[in-house]
mmCIF file of C-alpha atoms and ligand atoms in Angstrom:
data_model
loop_
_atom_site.group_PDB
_atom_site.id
_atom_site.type_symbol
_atom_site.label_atom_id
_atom_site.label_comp_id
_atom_site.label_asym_id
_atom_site.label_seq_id
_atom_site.Cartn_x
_atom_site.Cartn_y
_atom_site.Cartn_z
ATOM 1 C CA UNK U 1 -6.497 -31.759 -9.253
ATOM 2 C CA UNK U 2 -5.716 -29.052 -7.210
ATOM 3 C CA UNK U 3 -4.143 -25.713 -7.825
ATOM 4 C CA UNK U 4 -0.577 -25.674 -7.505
ATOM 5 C CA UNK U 5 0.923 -21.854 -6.912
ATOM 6 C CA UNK U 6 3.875 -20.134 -5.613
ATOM 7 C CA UNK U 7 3.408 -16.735 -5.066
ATOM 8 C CA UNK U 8 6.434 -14.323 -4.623
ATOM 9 C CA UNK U 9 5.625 -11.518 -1.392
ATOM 10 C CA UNK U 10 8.407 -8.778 -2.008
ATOM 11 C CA UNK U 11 7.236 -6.877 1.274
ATOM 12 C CA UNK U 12 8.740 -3.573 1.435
ATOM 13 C CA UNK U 13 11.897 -4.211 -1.104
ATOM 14 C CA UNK U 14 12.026 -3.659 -4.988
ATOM 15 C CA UNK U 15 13.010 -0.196 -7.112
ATOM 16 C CA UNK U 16 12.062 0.917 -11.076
ATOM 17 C CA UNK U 17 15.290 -0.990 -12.040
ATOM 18 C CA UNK U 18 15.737 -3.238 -10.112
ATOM 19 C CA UNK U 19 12.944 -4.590 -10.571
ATOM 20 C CA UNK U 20 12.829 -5.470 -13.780
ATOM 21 C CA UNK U 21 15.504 -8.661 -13.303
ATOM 22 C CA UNK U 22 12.730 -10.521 -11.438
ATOM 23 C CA UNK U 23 9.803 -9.647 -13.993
ATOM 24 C CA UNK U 24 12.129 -11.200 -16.796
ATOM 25 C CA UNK U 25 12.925 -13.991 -14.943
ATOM 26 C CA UNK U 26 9.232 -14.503 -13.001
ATOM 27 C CA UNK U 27 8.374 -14.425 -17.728
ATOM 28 C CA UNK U 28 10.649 -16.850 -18.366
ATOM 29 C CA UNK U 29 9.703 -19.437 -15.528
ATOM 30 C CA UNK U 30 5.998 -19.330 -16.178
ATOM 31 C CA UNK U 31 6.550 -19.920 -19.546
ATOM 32 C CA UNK U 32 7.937 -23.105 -18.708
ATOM 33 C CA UNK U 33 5.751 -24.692 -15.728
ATOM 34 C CA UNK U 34 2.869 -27.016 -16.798
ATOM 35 C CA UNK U 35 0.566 -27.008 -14.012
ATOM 36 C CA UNK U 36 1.748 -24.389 -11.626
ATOM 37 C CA UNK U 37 1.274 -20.838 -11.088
ATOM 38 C CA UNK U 38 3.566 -18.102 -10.650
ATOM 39 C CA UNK U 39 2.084 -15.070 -8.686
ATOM 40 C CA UNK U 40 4.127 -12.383 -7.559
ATOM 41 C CA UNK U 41 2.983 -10.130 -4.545
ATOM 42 C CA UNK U 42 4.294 -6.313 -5.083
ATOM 43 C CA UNK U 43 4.490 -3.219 -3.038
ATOM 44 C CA UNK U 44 1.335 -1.149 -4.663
ATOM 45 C CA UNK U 45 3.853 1.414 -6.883
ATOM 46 C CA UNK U 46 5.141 -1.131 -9.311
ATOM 47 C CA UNK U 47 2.321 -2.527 -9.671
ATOM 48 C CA UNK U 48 1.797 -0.584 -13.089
ATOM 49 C CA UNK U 49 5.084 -1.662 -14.203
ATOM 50 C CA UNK U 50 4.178 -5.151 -13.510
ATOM 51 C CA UNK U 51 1.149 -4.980 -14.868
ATOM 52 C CA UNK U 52 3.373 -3.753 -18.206
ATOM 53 C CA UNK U 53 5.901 -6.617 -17.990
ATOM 54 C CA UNK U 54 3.610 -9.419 -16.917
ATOM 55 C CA UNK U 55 0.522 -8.930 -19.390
ATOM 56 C CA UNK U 56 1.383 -11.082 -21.797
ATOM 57 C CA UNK U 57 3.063 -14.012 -19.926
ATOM 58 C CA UNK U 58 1.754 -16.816 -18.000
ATOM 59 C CA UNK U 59 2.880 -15.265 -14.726
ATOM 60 C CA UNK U 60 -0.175 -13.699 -12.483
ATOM 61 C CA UNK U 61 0.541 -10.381 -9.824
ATOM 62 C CA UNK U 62 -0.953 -9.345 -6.916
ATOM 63 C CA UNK U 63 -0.906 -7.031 -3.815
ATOM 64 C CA UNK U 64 0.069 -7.834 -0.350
ATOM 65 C CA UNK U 65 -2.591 -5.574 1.478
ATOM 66 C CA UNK U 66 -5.997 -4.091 0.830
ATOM 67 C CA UNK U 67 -8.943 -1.829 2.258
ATOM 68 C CA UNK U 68 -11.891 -3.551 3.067
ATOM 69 C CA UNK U 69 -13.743 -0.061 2.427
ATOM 70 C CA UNK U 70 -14.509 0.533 -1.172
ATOM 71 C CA UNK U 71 -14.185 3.854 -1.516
ATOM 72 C CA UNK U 72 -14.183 7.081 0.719
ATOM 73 C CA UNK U 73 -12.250 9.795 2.918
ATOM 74 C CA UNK U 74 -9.348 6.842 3.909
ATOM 75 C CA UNK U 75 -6.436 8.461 3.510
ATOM 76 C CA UNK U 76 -3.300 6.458 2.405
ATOM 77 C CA UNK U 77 -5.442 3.117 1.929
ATOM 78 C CA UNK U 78 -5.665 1.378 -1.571
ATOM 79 C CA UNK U 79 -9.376 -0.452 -2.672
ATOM 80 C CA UNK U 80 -9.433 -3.413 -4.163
ATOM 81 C CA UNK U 81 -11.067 -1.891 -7.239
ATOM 82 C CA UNK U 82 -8.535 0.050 -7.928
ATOM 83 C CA UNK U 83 -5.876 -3.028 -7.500
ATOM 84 C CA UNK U 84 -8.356 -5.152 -9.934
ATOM 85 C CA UNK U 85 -7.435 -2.131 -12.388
ATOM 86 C CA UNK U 86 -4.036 -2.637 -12.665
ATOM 87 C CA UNK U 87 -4.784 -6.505 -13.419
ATOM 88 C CA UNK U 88 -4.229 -8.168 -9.780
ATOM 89 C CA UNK U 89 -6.039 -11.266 -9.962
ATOM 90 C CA UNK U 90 -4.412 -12.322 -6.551
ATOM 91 C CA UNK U 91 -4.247 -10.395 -3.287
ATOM 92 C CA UNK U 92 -2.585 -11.252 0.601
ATOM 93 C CA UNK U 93 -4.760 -10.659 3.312
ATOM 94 C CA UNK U 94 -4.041 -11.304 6.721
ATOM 95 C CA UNK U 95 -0.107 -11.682 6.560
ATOM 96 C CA UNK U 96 1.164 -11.867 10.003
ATOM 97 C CA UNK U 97 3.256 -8.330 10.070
ATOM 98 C CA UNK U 98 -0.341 -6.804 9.161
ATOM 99 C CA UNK U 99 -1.602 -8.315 12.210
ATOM 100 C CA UNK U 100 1.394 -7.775 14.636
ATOM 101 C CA UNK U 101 2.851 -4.723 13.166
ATOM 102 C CA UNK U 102 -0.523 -3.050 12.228
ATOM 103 C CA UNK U 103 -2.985 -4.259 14.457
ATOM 104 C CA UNK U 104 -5.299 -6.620 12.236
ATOM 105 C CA UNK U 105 -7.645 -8.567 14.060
ATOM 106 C CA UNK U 106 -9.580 -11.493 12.419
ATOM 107 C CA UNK U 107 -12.735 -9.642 11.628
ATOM 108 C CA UNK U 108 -10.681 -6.799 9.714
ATOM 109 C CA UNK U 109 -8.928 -9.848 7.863
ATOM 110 C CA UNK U 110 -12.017 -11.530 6.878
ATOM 111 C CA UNK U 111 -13.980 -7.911 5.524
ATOM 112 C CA UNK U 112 -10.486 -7.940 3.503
ATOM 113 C CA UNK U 113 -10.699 -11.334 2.085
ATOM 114 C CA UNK U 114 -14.673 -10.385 1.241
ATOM 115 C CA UNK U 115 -13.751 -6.797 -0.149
ATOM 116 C CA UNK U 116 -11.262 -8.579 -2.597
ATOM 117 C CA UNK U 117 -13.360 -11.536 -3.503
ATOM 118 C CA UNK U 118 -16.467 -9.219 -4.178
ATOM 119 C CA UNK U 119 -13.614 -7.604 -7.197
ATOM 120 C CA UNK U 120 -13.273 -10.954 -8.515
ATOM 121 C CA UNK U 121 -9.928 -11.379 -7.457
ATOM 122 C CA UNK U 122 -8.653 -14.038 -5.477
ATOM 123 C CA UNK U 123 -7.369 -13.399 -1.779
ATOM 124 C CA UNK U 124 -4.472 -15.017 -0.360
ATOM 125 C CA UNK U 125 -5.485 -15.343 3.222
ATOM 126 C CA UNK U 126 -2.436 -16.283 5.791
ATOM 127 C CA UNK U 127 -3.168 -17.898 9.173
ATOM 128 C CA UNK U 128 -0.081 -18.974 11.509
ATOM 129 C CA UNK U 129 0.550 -19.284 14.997
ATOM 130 C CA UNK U 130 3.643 -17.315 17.319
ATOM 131 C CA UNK U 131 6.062 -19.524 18.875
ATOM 132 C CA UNK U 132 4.449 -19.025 21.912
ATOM 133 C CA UNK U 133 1.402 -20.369 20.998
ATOM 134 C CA UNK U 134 2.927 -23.220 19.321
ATOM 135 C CA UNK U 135 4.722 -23.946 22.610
ATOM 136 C CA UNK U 136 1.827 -23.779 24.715
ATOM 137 C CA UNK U 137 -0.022 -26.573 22.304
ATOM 138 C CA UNK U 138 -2.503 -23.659 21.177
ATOM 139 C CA UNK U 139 -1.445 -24.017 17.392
ATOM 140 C CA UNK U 140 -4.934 -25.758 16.524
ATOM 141 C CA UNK U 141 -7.130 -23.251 18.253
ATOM 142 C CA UNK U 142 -5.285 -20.690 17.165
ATOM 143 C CA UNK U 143 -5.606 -21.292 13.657
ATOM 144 C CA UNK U 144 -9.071 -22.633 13.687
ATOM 145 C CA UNK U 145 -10.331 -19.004 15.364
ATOM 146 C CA UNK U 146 -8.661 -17.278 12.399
ATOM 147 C CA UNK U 147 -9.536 -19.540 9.805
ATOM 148 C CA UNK U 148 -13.106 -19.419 11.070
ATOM 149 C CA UNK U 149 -13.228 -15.827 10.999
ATOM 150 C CA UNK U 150 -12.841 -15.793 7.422
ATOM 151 C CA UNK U 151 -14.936 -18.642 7.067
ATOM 152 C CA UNK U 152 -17.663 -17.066 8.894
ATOM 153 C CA UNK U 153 -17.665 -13.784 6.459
ATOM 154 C CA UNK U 154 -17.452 -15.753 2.958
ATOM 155 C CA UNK U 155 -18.883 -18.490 3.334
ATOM 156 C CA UNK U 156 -17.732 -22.002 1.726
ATOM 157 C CA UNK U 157 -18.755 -20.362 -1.610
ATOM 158 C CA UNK U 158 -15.481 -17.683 -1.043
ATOM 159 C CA UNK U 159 -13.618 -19.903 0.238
ATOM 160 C CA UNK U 160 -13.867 -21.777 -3.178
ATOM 161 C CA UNK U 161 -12.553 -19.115 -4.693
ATOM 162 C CA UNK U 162 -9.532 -18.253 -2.268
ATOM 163 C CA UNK U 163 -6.549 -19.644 -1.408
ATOM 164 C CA UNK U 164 -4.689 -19.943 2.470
ATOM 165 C CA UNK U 165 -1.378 -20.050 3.475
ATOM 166 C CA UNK U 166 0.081 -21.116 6.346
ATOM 167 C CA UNK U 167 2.938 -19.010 8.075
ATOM 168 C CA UNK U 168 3.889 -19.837 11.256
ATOM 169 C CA UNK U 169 5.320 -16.851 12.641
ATOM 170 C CA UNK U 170 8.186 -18.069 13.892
ATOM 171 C CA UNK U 171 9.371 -19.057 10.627
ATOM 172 C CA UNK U 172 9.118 -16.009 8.788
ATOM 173 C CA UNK U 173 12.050 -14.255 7.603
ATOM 174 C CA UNK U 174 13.795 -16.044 10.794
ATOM 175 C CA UNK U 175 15.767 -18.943 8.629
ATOM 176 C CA UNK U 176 14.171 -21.248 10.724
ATOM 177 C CA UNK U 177 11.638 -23.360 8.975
ATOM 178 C CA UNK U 178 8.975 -25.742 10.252
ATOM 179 C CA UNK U 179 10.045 -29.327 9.168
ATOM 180 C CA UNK U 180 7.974 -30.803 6.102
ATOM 181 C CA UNK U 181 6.106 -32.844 8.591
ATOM 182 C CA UNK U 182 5.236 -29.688 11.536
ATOM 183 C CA UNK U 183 4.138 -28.067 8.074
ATOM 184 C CA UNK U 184 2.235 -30.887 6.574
ATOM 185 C CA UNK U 185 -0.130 -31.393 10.520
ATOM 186 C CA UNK U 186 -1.397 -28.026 10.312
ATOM 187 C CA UNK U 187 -2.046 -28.200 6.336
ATOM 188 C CA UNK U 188 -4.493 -31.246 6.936
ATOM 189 C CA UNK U 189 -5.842 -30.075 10.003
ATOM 190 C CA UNK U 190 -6.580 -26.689 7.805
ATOM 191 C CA UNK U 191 -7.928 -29.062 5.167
ATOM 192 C CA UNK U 192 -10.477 -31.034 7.503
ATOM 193 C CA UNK U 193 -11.540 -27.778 9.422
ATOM 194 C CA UNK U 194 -12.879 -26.633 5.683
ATOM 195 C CA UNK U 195 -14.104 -30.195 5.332
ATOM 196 C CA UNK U 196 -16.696 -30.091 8.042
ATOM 197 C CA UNK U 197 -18.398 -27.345 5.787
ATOM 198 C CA UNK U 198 -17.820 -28.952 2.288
ATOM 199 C CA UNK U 199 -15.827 -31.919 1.334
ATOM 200 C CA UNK U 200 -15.153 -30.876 -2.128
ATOM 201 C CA UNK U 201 -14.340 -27.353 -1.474
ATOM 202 C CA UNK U 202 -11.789 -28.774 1.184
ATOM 203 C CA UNK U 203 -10.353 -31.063 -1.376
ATOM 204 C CA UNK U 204 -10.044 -28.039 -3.830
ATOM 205 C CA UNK U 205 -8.602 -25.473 -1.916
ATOM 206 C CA UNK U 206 -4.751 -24.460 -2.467
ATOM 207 C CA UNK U 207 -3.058 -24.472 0.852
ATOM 208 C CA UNK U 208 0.408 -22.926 0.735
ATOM 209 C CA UNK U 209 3.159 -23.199 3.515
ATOM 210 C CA UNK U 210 5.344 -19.695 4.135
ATOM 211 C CA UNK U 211 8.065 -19.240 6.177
ATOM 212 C CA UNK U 212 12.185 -19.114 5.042
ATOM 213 C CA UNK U 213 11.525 -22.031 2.172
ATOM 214 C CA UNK U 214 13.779 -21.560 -0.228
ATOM 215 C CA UNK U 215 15.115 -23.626 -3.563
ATOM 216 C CA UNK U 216 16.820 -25.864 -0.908
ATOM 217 C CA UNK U 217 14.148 -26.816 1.376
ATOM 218 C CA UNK U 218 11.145 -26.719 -1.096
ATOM 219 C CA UNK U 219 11.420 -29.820 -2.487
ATOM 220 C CA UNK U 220 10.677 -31.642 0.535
ATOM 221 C CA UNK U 221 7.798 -29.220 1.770
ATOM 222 C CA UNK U 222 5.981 -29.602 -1.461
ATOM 223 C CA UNK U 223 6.380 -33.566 -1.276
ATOM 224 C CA UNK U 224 3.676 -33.355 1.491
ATOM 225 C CA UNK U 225 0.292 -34.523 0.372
ATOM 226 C CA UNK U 226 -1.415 -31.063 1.627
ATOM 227 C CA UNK U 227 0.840 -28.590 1.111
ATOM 228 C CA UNK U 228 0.298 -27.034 -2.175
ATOM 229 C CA UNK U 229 3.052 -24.593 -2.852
ATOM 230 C CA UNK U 230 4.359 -21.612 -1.061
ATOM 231 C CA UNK U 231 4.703 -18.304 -0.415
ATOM 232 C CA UNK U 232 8.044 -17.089 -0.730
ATOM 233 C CA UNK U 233 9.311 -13.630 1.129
ATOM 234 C CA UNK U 234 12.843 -13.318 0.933
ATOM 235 C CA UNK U 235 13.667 -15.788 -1.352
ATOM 236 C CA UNK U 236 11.196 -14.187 -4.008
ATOM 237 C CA UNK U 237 13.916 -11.672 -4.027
ATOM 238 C CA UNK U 238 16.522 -13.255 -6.052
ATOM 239 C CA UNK U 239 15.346 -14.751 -9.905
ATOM 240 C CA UNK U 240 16.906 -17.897 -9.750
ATOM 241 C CA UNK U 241 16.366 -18.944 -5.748
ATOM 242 C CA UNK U 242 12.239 -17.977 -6.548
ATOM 243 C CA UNK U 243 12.272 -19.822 -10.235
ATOM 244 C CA UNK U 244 13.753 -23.213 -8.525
ATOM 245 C CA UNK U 245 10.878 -22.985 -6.040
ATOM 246 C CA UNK U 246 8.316 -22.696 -8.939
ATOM 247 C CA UNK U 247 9.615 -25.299 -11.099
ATOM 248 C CA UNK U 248 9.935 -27.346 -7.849
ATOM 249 C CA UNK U 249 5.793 -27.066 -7.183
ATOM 250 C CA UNK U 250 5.518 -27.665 -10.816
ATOM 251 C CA UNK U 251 7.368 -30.896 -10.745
ATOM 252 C CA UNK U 252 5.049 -32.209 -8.101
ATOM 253 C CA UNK U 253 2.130 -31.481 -9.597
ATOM 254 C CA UNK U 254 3.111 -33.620 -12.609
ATOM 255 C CA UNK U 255 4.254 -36.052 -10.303
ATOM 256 C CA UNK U 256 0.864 -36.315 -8.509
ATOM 257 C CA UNK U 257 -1.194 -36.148 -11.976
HETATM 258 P P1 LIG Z 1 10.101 -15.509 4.301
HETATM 259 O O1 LIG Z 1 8.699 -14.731 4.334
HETATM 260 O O2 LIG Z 1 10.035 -16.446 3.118
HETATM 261 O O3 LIG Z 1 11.117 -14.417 4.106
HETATM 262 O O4 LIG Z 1 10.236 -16.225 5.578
HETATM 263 C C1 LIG Z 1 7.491 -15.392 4.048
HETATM 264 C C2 LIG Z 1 6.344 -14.425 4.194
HETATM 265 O O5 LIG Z 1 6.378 -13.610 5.122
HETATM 266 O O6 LIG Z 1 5.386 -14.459 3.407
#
């Protein structure tokens, strides 16, 4: 069976404090899913403090970002051996505001995805396609270039060990969410591109959909036969909104079982 996970992105929000609501409440809802995992995705300060609050519960952390350099005169970047010391086990590469906002291109995605996989941690890599490419029917290529990119640099062997996520970028943070079905096409066309390399590594992949799901929508997103759970931005932000959406992934997993 596949892994099921929902994995909180917090972006740029969270203080000391503040914080410390969703930690208790990210605790108590791992504690109580059966198959599912709870990951949540933190600006690179807390990530001590989550480390602290997290250790001993069933919930897993992460970061959102990462150099692909290991170590060296980079000034303001973060390795992923140093995020592998404070006890990430998961980490985003290849969100879409790194890419329009920062200027990621595929290749820097993919040396990402291999930096973090060569720490033994497990990268999160998100593909997704504008509304303009959606609109001019490019979706498909569009994804398959980025997915291949990756693909390319680590090899069906990495990609065992990673997860993707689908964000269309029109969907993010915009309330406007791609219908369980819109979702659900590019999740198995993800799936078969993999498949052409290895069946079983296709079959075993997590595939998560992101873009404005929250506890009302998630239900029906994570009835879909590919999609595997989500990853949550705004939503992540508020304890009982992001524990709904876990115990909603967990619920299907049991269901599927
Ligand atoms: P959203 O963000 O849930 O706020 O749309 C998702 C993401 O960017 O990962």
């Amino acid at each position: 069976m596949r892994q099921r996970l929902v994995a909180g992105n917090w972006k740029m929000h969270g203080s000391l404090p503040g914080n410390q609501t969703l930690l208790e409440a990210a605790a108590a809802t791992a504690g109580r899913l059966r198959e599912a995992k709870c990951v949540l995705c933190v600006p690179f300060p807390y990530l001590a403090q989550v480390q602290g609050a997290l250790m001993v519960t069933r919930a897993a952390w992460g970061a959102q970002n990462v150099s692909h350099h290991p170590k060296g005169a980079f000034t303001g970047e973060v390795s992923a051996a140093m995020l592998r010391e404070f006890g990430c086990t998961y980490v985003i590469v290849g969100h879409s505001e790194r890419r329009s906002l920062y200027g990621e291109d595929d290749s820097t995605v993919s040396l990402k995805a291999a930096a973090v996989l060569a720490e033994g941690m497990r990268p999160i890599v998100c593909v997704g396609e504008t509304l303009s490419q959606r609109e001019a029917g490019d979706t498909e290529q569009v994804i398959g270039n980025q997915l291949e990119a990756v693909m390319d640099r680590i090899g069906v062997q990495g990609l065992r060990k990673s997860v993707v996520a689908y964000e269309p970028v029109w969907a993010i943070g915009t309330g406007r969410t791609a219908s369980p079905e819109q979702a659900q096409a590019v999740h198995a066309f993800i799936r078969s591109s993999v498949a052409q390399q290895s069946r079983e590594t296709a079959d075993a992949l997590p595939i998560l959909y992101g873009g404005s799901v929250k506890a009302s929508n998630a239900v029906g997103l994570f009835e879909m036969p590919d999609i595997d759970g989500g990853l949550i931005g705004g939503a992540s932000l508020d304890a009982a909104e992001f524990s709904a959406i876990c115990l909603a992934a967990d619920h299907k997993t049991v269901e599927r079982a």
